[in-house]
Amino acid sequence: MIANVTEMKSFSILGFPGLSPQYYGLVSAMFFFIYLAIAVGNTFILAFVAYDKSLQTPTYLVFCHLAMNDLTFGTVTLPKIISKYWLDDGIISFYGCFTQMFFVHYLGSVTSFILLVMALDRFIAICVPLRYPALITNNIISVLCGFAWFIPLPLMVAVVLHALTLPFCKSNVIAQCYCDHISIISQACGADVKIVAVTSLCVAMFCLLLPLAFILFSYVSIIVAILKMSNAAGRKKTLSTCTPQIFITCLFYLPRCFVYVANTVGFSFSLDIRILLILLYSLFPPAVNPIIYCFKTQDIKQMLMKRLKTTRIGIEVKLSF
């Protein structure tokens, strides 16, 4: 008998199938540390830009949208897998799993469009600098980032609703550390599974490849414009203004492209390695992006040094009294 969606009450998060129970505590601590890094780092960026009026410029507003997205992604994905290894509770409700799947893919798509906005900001700043103040303002960036949040929303709602029409007749085990589309529909059956898979793939390609095409065009144009500069000091200074964006973009896209290309050419991974690679490109960028903001962005670095120096002087004055 084929079970329908009302008969499957929950899913079980498998995590790493080859992991020995003696390492559960270590893995849960590692996930907790990653979540702590994501939460503290991205909250710090949001609070720091909100506190310092001089940083409330278009470039840093884009950083804030990305930080908000990264913070939400970590909050949606990590608590359940921490609970799995810490409390031996890997059960997630049926609709809870679909909700998590929605946010996983929605937030990933939003990241892609925010990176597009980030590339547009740097493209105009470097390739048409005289028009930058008119074309890129805080209001315009807010509208563009608003579109980045809105465009994937109806698409991902449609993907989730489409997947909900499938009957589920296989195991309820999710072979992943969180619910994603592939893991969920692999437990479905019926003739429509392939249609759902192809439809979701087309949506994913639209949300990833369309922004990537513009991002590549933008950064190639930026590099060409920098190479045409006659002043070496000017080249170095101009390149430094877009290196954080390039680092962040590479962290998001390169591991994904590696996994997709490897699968396309027939290079297979073990399930544990595949899960590890997916976690790497999903969780590593949200954890390290705040570090990139602070150490690769001159304005934030200088402002941090200034605040630390002011705080140290204040403490020394109090101690002298």
PDB file of N, CA and C in Angstrom, residues 51-134:
ATOM      1  N   TYR A  51      24.998  50.868  14.652  1.00  0.00           N
ATOM      2  CA  TYR A  51      25.510  51.802  15.653  1.00  0.00           C
ATOM      3  C   TYR A  51      26.324  52.928  15.025  1.00  0.00           C
ATOM      4  N   ASP A  52      27.123  52.596  14.014  1.00  0.00           N
ATOM      5  CA  ASP A  52      28.029  53.584  13.421  1.00  0.00           C
ATOM      6  C   ASP A  52      27.401  54.179  12.155  1.00  0.00           C
ATOM      7  N   LYS A  53      26.957  55.419  12.234  1.00  0.00           N
ATOM      8  CA  LYS A  53      26.279  56.077  11.122  1.00  0.00           C
ATOM      9  C   LYS A  53      27.173  56.202   9.892  1.00  0.00           C
ATOM     10  N   SER A  54      28.486  56.299  10.101  1.00  0.00           N
ATOM     11  CA  SER A  54      29.394  56.488   8.967  1.00  0.00           C
ATOM     12  C   SER A  54      29.467  55.252   8.069  1.00  0.00           C
ATOM     13  N   LEU A  55      29.042  54.100   8.588  1.00  0.00           N
ATOM     14  CA  LEU A  55      29.066  52.870   7.805  1.00  0.00           C
ATOM     15  C   LEU A  55      27.743  52.581   7.105  1.00  0.00           C
ATOM     16  N   GLN A  56      26.763  53.441   7.300  1.00  0.00           N
ATOM     17  CA  GLN A  56      25.456  53.204   6.690  1.00  0.00           C
ATOM     18  C   GLN A  56      25.437  53.730   5.250  1.00  0.00           C
ATOM     19  N   THR A  57      26.229  53.066   4.425  1.00  0.00           N
ATOM     20  CA  THR A  57      26.363  53.378   3.004  1.00  0.00           C
ATOM     21  C   THR A  57      25.865  52.185   2.199  1.00  0.00           C
ATOM     22  N   PRO A  58      25.658  52.338   0.877  1.00  0.00           N
ATOM     23  CA  PRO A  58      25.124  51.225   0.078  1.00  0.00           C
ATOM     24  C   PRO A  58      25.888  49.918   0.224  1.00  0.00           C
ATOM     25  N   THR A  59      27.228  49.977   0.188  1.00  0.00           N
ATOM     26  CA  THR A  59      28.025  48.749   0.273  1.00  0.00           C
ATOM     27  C   THR A  59      27.755  47.995   1.568  1.00  0.00           C
ATOM     28  N   TYR A  60      27.703  48.719   2.677  1.00  0.00           N
ATOM     29  CA  TYR A  60      27.522  48.068   3.978  1.00  0.00           C
ATOM     30  C   TYR A  60      26.081  47.659   4.229  1.00  0.00           C
ATOM     31  N   LEU A  61      25.134  48.326   3.563  1.00  0.00           N
ATOM     32  CA  LEU A  61      23.747  47.878   3.647  1.00  0.00           C
ATOM     33  C   LEU A  61      23.594  46.508   2.986  1.00  0.00           C
ATOM     34  N   VAL A  62      24.310  46.284   1.878  1.00  0.00           N
ATOM     35  CA  VAL A  62      24.294  44.964   1.238  1.00  0.00           C
ATOM     36  C   VAL A  62      24.899  43.928   2.177  1.00  0.00           C
ATOM     37  N   PHE A  63      26.007  44.280   2.835  1.00  0.00           N
ATOM     38  CA  PHE A  63      26.609  43.376   3.820  1.00  0.00           C
ATOM     39  C   PHE A  63      25.599  43.007   4.906  1.00  0.00           C
ATOM     40  N   CYS A  64      24.811  43.993   5.339  1.00  0.00           N
ATOM     41  CA  CYS A  64      23.831  43.739   6.403  1.00  0.00           C
ATOM     42  C   CYS A  64      22.747  42.774   5.943  1.00  0.00           C
ATOM     43  N   HIS A  65      22.286  42.926   4.712  1.00  0.00           N
ATOM     44  CA  HIS A  65      21.281  41.991   4.186  1.00  0.00           C
ATOM     45  C   HIS A  65      21.849  40.579   4.111  1.00  0.00           C
ATOM     46  N   LEU A  66      23.097  40.471   3.694  1.00  0.00           N
ATOM     47  CA  LEU A  66      23.727  39.150   3.627  1.00  0.00           C
ATOM     48  C   LEU A  66      23.914  38.568   5.026  1.00  0.00           C
ATOM     49  N   ALA A  67      24.301  39.414   5.981  1.00  0.00           N
ATOM     50  CA  ALA A  67      24.475  38.953   7.365  1.00  0.00           C
ATOM     51  C   ALA A  67      23.144  38.472   7.952  1.00  0.00           C
ATOM     52  N   MET A  68      22.056  39.195   7.650  1.00  0.00           N
ATOM     53  CA  MET A  68      20.739  38.787   8.131  1.00  0.00           C
ATOM     54  C   MET A  68      20.344  37.446   7.539  1.00  0.00           C
ATOM     55  N   ASN A  69      20.645  37.266   6.258  1.00  0.00           N
ATOM     56  CA  ASN A  69      20.354  36.005   5.585  1.00  0.00           C
ATOM     57  C   ASN A  69      21.160  34.859   6.190  1.00  0.00           C
ATOM     58  N   ASP A  70      22.460  35.086   6.412  1.00  0.00           N
ATOM     59  CA  ASP A  70      23.337  34.056   6.985  1.00  0.00           C
ATOM     60  C   ASP A  70      22.889  33.670   8.397  1.00  0.00           C
ATOM     61  N   LEU A  71      22.507  34.668   9.184  1.00  0.00           N
ATOM     62  CA  LEU A  71      22.052  34.419  10.550  1.00  0.00           C
ATOM     63  C   LEU A  71      20.783  33.563  10.549  1.00  0.00           C
ATOM     64  N   THR A  72      19.866  33.875   9.649  1.00  0.00           N
ATOM     65  CA  THR A  72      18.621  33.111   9.549  1.00  0.00           C
ATOM     66  C   THR A  72      18.884  31.687   9.095  1.00  0.00           C
ATOM     67  N   PHE A  73      19.792  31.521   8.118  1.00  0.00           N
ATOM     68  CA  PHE A  73      20.098  30.183   7.615  1.00  0.00           C
ATOM     69  C   PHE A  73      20.656  29.291   8.718  1.00  0.00           C
ATOM     70  N   GLY A  74      21.597  29.816   9.509  1.00  0.00           N
ATOM     71  CA  GLY A  74      22.162  29.036  10.607  1.00  0.00           C
ATOM     72  C   GLY A  74      21.119  28.665  11.639  1.00  0.00           C
ATOM     73  N   THR A  75      20.202  29.592  11.916  1.00  0.00           N
ATOM     74  CA  THR A  75      19.155  29.354  12.913  1.00  0.00           C
ATOM     75  C   THR A  75      18.156  28.305  12.431  1.00  0.00           C
ATOM     76  N   VAL A  76      17.903  28.271  11.133  1.00  0.00           N
ATOM     77  CA  VAL A  76      16.945  27.317  10.578  1.00  0.00           C
ATOM     78  C   VAL A  76      17.521  25.900  10.517  1.00  0.00           C
ATOM     79  N   THR A  77      18.814  25.775  10.196  1.00  0.00           N
ATOM     80  CA  THR A  77      19.386  24.454   9.902  1.00  0.00           C
ATOM     81  C   THR A  77      20.079  23.775  11.082  1.00  0.00           C
ATOM     82  N   LEU A  78      20.770  24.530  11.933  1.00  0.00           N
ATOM     83  CA  LEU A  78      21.675  23.903  12.909  1.00  0.00           C
ATOM     84  C   LEU A  78      21.032  23.372  14.192  1.00  0.00           C
ATOM     85  N   PRO A  79      20.018  24.014  14.770  1.00  0.00           N
ATOM     86  CA  PRO A  79      19.489  23.486  16.045  1.00  0.00           C
ATOM     87  C   PRO A  79      19.040  22.030  15.990  1.00  0.00           C
ATOM     88  N   LYS A  80      18.424  21.602  14.898  1.00  0.00           N
ATOM     89  CA  LYS A  80      17.930  20.218  14.830  1.00  0.00           C
ATOM     90  C   LYS A  80      19.066  19.214  14.747  1.00  0.00           C
ATOM     91  N   ILE A  81      20.122  19.508  13.978  1.00  0.00           N
ATOM     92  CA  ILE A  81      21.231  18.552  13.892  1.00  0.00           C
ATOM     93  C   ILE A  81      22.039  18.549  15.190  1.00  0.00           C
ATOM     94  N   ILE A  82      22.105  19.689  15.884  1.00  0.00           N
ATOM     95  CA  ILE A  82      22.727  19.715  17.209  1.00  0.00           C
ATOM     96  C   ILE A  82      21.931  18.835  18.165  1.00  0.00           C
ATOM     97  N   SER A  83      20.600  18.954  18.094  1.00  0.00           N
ATOM     98  CA  SER A  83      19.725  18.130  18.922  1.00  0.00           C
ATOM     99  C   SER A  83      19.885  16.649  18.593  1.00  0.00           C
ATOM    100  N   LYS A  84      20.108  16.349  17.308  1.00  0.00           N
ATOM    101  CA  LYS A  84      20.279  14.956  16.875  1.00  0.00           C
ATOM    102  C   LYS A  84      21.474  14.312  17.579  1.00  0.00           C
ATOM    103  N   TYR A  85      22.603  15.004  17.607  1.00  0.00           N
ATOM    104  CA  TYR A  85      23.818  14.412  18.164  1.00  0.00           C
ATOM    105  C   TYR A  85      23.989  14.694  19.658  1.00  0.00           C
ATOM    106  N   TRP A  86      23.370  15.737  20.155  1.00  0.00           N
ATOM    107  CA  TRP A  86      23.525  16.083  21.567  1.00  0.00           C
ATOM    108  C   TRP A  86      22.478  15.370  22.423  1.00  0.00           C
ATOM    109  N   LEU A  87      21.216  15.373  21.958  1.00  0.00           N
ATOM    110  CA  LEU A  87      20.112  14.829  22.747  1.00  0.00           C
ATOM    111  C   LEU A  87      19.520  13.558  22.141  1.00  0.00           C
ATOM    112  N   ASP A  88      20.133  13.068  21.049  1.00  0.00           N
ATOM    113  CA  ASP A  88      19.625  11.880  20.357  1.00  0.00           C
ATOM    114  C   ASP A  88      18.182  12.092  19.905  1.00  0.00           C
ATOM    115  N   ASP A  89      17.904  13.306  19.424  1.00  0.00           N
ATOM    116  CA  ASP A  89      16.563  13.650  18.953  1.00  0.00           C
ATOM    117  C   ASP A  89      16.661  14.175  17.520  1.00  0.00           C
ATOM    118  N   GLY A  90      16.558  13.247  16.564  1.00  0.00           N
ATOM    119  CA  GLY A  90      16.644  13.639  15.162  1.00  0.00           C
ATOM    120  C   GLY A  90      15.297  13.651  14.466  1.00  0.00           C
ATOM    121  N   ILE A  91      14.208  13.575  15.236  1.00  0.00           N
ATOM    122  CA  ILE A  91      12.870  13.525  14.638  1.00  0.00           C
ATOM    123  C   ILE A  91      12.371  14.944  14.361  1.00  0.00           C
ATOM    124  N   ILE A  92      11.877  15.144  13.154  1.00  0.00           N
ATOM    125  CA  ILE A  92      11.276  16.421  12.776  1.00  0.00           C
ATOM    126  C   ILE A  92       9.921  16.124  12.143  1.00  0.00           C
ATOM    127  N   SER A  93       8.917  16.905  12.460  1.00  0.00           N
ATOM    128  CA  SER A  93       7.568  16.651  11.955  1.00  0.00           C
ATOM    129  C   SER A  93       7.529  16.750  10.432  1.00  0.00           C
ATOM    130  N   PHE A  94       6.522  16.167   9.853  1.00  0.00           N
ATOM    131  CA  PHE A  94       6.399  16.139   8.394  1.00  0.00           C
ATOM    132  C   PHE A  94       6.395  17.555   7.821  1.00  0.00           C
ATOM    133  N   TYR A  95       5.510  18.396   8.326  1.00  0.00           N
ATOM    134  CA  TYR A  95       5.421  19.765   7.810  1.00  0.00           C
ATOM    135  C   TYR A  95       6.582  20.621   8.306  1.00  0.00           C
ATOM    136  N   GLY A  96       7.147  20.254   9.450  1.00  0.00           N
ATOM    137  CA  GLY A  96       8.346  20.958   9.922  1.00  0.00           C
ATOM    138  C   GLY A  96       9.503  20.735   8.967  1.00  0.00           C
ATOM    139  N   CYS A  97       9.597  19.524   8.419  1.00  0.00           N
ATOM    140  CA  CYS A  97      10.659  19.203   7.462  1.00  0.00           C
ATOM    141  C   CYS A  97      10.473  19.996   6.169  1.00  0.00           C
ATOM    142  N   PHE A  98       9.238  20.088   5.703  1.00  0.00           N
ATOM    143  CA  PHE A  98       8.967  20.869   4.497  1.00  0.00           C
ATOM    144  C   PHE A  98       9.217  22.359   4.737  1.00  0.00           C
ATOM    145  N   THR A  99       8.926  22.830   5.939  1.00  0.00           N
ATOM    146  CA  THR A  99       9.203  24.232   6.273  1.00  0.00           C
ATOM    147  C   THR A  99      10.704  24.498   6.258  1.00  0.00           C
ATOM    148  N   GLN A 100      11.462  23.569   6.855  1.00  0.00           N
ATOM    149  CA  GLN A 100      12.922  23.718   6.840  1.00  0.00           C
ATOM    150  C   GLN A 100      13.454  23.674   5.415  1.00  0.00           C
ATOM    151  N   MET A 101      12.916  22.767   4.595  1.00  0.00           N
ATOM    152  CA  MET A 101      13.329  22.689   3.196  1.00  0.00           C
ATOM    153  C   MET A 101      13.074  24.004   2.478  1.00  0.00           C
ATOM    154  N   PHE A 102      11.925  24.601   2.722  1.00  0.00           N
ATOM    155  CA  PHE A 102      11.613  25.893   2.091  1.00  0.00           C
ATOM    156  C   PHE A 102      12.662  26.934   2.437  1.00  0.00           C
ATOM    157  N   PHE A 103      12.973  27.062   3.729  1.00  0.00           N
ATOM    158  CA  PHE A 103      13.922  28.099   4.144  1.00  0.00           C
ATOM    159  C   PHE A 103      15.336  27.810   3.644  1.00  0.00           C
ATOM    160  N   VAL A 104      15.729  26.540   3.612  1.00  0.00           N
ATOM    161  CA  VAL A 104      17.067  26.186   3.114  1.00  0.00           C
ATOM    162  C   VAL A 104      17.252  26.679   1.685  1.00  0.00           C
ATOM    163  N   HIS A 105      16.285  26.373   0.823  1.00  0.00           N
ATOM    164  CA  HIS A 105      16.428  26.736  -0.590  1.00  0.00           C
ATOM    165  C   HIS A 105      16.084  28.201  -0.843  1.00  0.00           C
ATOM    166  N   TYR A 106      15.128  28.724  -0.088  1.00  0.00           N
ATOM    167  CA  TYR A 106      14.773  30.134  -0.243  1.00  0.00           C
ATOM    168  C   TYR A 106      15.944  31.027   0.148  1.00  0.00           C
ATOM    169  N   LEU A 107      16.536  30.772   1.307  1.00  0.00           N
ATOM    170  CA  LEU A 107      17.645  31.610   1.780  1.00  0.00           C
ATOM    171  C   LEU A 107      18.876  31.457   0.885  1.00  0.00           C
ATOM    172  N   GLY A 108      19.107  30.251   0.362  1.00  0.00           N
ATOM    173  CA  GLY A 108      20.204  30.068  -0.581  1.00  0.00           C
ATOM    174  C   GLY A 108      19.992  30.888  -1.844  1.00  0.00           C
ATOM    175  N   SER A 109      18.749  30.937  -2.323  1.00  0.00           N
ATOM    176  CA  SER A 109      18.441  31.726  -3.515  1.00  0.00           C
ATOM    177  C   SER A 109      18.562  33.216  -3.232  1.00  0.00           C
ATOM    178  N   VAL A 110      18.120  33.640  -2.055  1.00  0.00           N
ATOM    179  CA  VAL A 110      18.247  35.054  -1.677  1.00  0.00           C
ATOM    180  C   VAL A 110      19.725  35.456  -1.653  1.00  0.00           C
ATOM    181  N   THR A 111      20.568  34.586  -1.106  1.00  0.00           N
ATOM    182  CA  THR A 111      22.006  34.862  -1.089  1.00  0.00           C
ATOM    183  C   THR A 111      22.531  35.118  -2.490  1.00  0.00           C
ATOM    184  N   SER A 112      22.097  34.293  -3.430  1.00  0.00           N
ATOM    185  CA  SER A 112      22.544  34.432  -4.814  1.00  0.00           C
ATOM    186  C   SER A 112      22.173  35.794  -5.383  1.00  0.00           C
ATOM    187  N   PHE A 113      20.956  36.245  -5.120  1.00  0.00           N
ATOM    188  CA  PHE A 113      20.508  37.543  -5.645  1.00  0.00           C
ATOM    189  C   PHE A 113      21.170  38.709  -4.893  1.00  0.00           C
ATOM    190  N   ILE A 114      21.442  38.532  -3.604  1.00  0.00           N
ATOM    191  CA  ILE A 114      22.151  39.584  -2.863  1.00  0.00           C
ATOM    192  C   ILE A 114      23.575  39.725  -3.394  1.00  0.00           C
ATOM    193  N   LEU A 115      24.208  38.606  -3.736  1.00  0.00           N
ATOM    194  CA  LEU A 115      25.544  38.666  -4.334  1.00  0.00           C
ATOM    195  C   LEU A 115      25.505  39.378  -5.689  1.00  0.00           C
ATOM    196  N   LEU A 116      24.398  39.247  -6.398  1.00  0.00           N
ATOM    197  CA  LEU A 116      24.218  39.988  -7.652  1.00  0.00           C
ATOM    198  C   LEU A 116      24.191  41.492  -7.371  1.00  0.00           C
ATOM    199  N   VAL A 117      23.428  41.892  -6.351  1.00  0.00           N
ATOM    200  CA  VAL A 117      23.365  43.308  -5.971  1.00  0.00           C
ATOM    201  C   VAL A 117      24.745  43.813  -5.552  1.00  0.00           C
ATOM    202  N   MET A 118      25.480  42.981  -4.828  1.00  0.00           N
ATOM    203  CA  MET A 118      26.829  43.322  -4.400  1.00  0.00           C
ATOM    204  C   MET A 118      27.748  43.543  -5.598  1.00  0.00           C
ATOM    205  N   ALA A 119      27.628  42.660  -6.596  1.00  0.00           N
ATOM    206  CA  ALA A 119      28.440  42.797  -7.809  1.00  0.00           C
ATOM    207  C   ALA A 119      28.059  44.052  -8.584  1.00  0.00           C
ATOM    208  N   LEU A 120      26.759  44.346  -8.639  1.00  0.00           N
ATOM    209  CA  LEU A 120      26.292  45.557  -9.333  1.00  0.00           C
ATOM    210  C   LEU A 120      26.858  46.811  -8.675  1.00  0.00           C
ATOM    211  N   ASP A 121      26.855  46.829  -7.349  1.00  0.00           N
ATOM    212  CA  ASP A 121      27.401  47.965  -6.599  1.00  0.00           C
ATOM    213  C   ASP A 121      28.864  48.205  -6.962  1.00  0.00           C
ATOM    214  N   ARG A 122      29.673  47.146  -6.969  1.00  0.00           N
ATOM    215  CA  ARG A 122      31.097  47.287  -7.292  1.00  0.00           C
ATOM    216  C   ARG A 122      31.308  47.597  -8.782  1.00  0.00           C
ATOM    217  N   PHE A 123      30.469  47.036  -9.653  1.00  0.00           N
ATOM    218  CA  PHE A 123      30.595  47.289 -11.090  1.00  0.00           C
ATOM    219  C   PHE A 123      30.412  48.774 -11.395  1.00  0.00           C
ATOM    220  N   ILE A 124      29.367  49.367 -10.835  1.00  0.00           N
ATOM    221  CA  ILE A 124      29.109  50.790 -11.088  1.00  0.00           C
ATOM    222  C   ILE A 124      30.168  51.651 -10.414  1.00  0.00           C
ATOM    223  N   ALA A 125      30.600  51.276  -9.199  1.00  0.00           N
ATOM    224  CA  ALA A 125      31.600  52.068  -8.471  1.00  0.00           C
ATOM    225  C   ALA A 125      32.927  52.136  -9.202  1.00  0.00           C
ATOM    226  N   ILE A 126      33.297  51.060  -9.888  1.00  0.00           N
ATOM    227  CA  ILE A 126      34.624  51.000 -10.524  1.00  0.00           C
ATOM    228  C   ILE A 126      34.567  51.303 -12.023  1.00  0.00           C
ATOM    229  N   CYS A 127      33.519  50.822 -12.699  1.00  0.00           N
ATOM    230  CA  CYS A 127      33.459  51.001 -14.162  1.00  0.00           C
ATOM    231  C   CYS A 127      32.821  52.324 -14.580  1.00  0.00           C
ATOM    232  N   VAL A 128      31.867  52.826 -13.797  1.00  0.00           N
ATOM    233  CA  VAL A 128      31.271  54.147 -14.091  1.00  0.00           C
ATOM    234  C   VAL A 128      31.231  54.980 -12.805  1.00  0.00           C
ATOM    235  N   PRO A 129      32.395  55.294 -12.253  1.00  0.00           N
ATOM    236  CA  PRO A 129      32.445  55.939 -10.933  1.00  0.00           C
ATOM    237  C   PRO A 129      31.759  57.298 -10.856  1.00  0.00           C
ATOM    238  N   LEU A 130      31.749  58.052 -11.950  1.00  0.00           N
ATOM    239  CA  LEU A 130      31.138  59.383 -11.917  1.00  0.00           C
ATOM    240  C   LEU A 130      29.624  59.324 -11.732  1.00  0.00           C
ATOM    241  N   ARG A 131      29.018  58.230 -12.139  1.00  0.00           N
ATOM    242  CA  ARG A 131      27.562  58.084 -12.009  1.00  0.00           C
ATOM    243  C   ARG A 131      27.158  57.318 -10.747  1.00  0.00           C
ATOM    244  N   TYR A 132      28.151  56.843 -10.003  1.00  0.00           N
ATOM    245  CA  TYR A 132      27.865  56.031  -8.811  1.00  0.00           C
ATOM    246  C   TYR A 132      26.980  56.754  -7.794  1.00  0.00           C
ATOM    247  N   PRO A 133      27.282  58.021  -7.412  1.00  0.00           N
ATOM    248  CA  PRO A 133      26.434  58.688  -6.406  1.00  0.00           C
ATOM    249  C   PRO A 133      24.974  58.817  -6.822  1.00  0.00           C
ATOM    250  N   ALA A 134      24.730  58.924  -8.132  1.00  0.00           N
ATOM    251  CA  ALA A 134      23.349  59.067  -8.599  1.00  0.00           C
ATOM    252  C   ALA A 134      22.646  57.720  -8.752  1.00  0.00           C
TER     253      ALA A 134
END
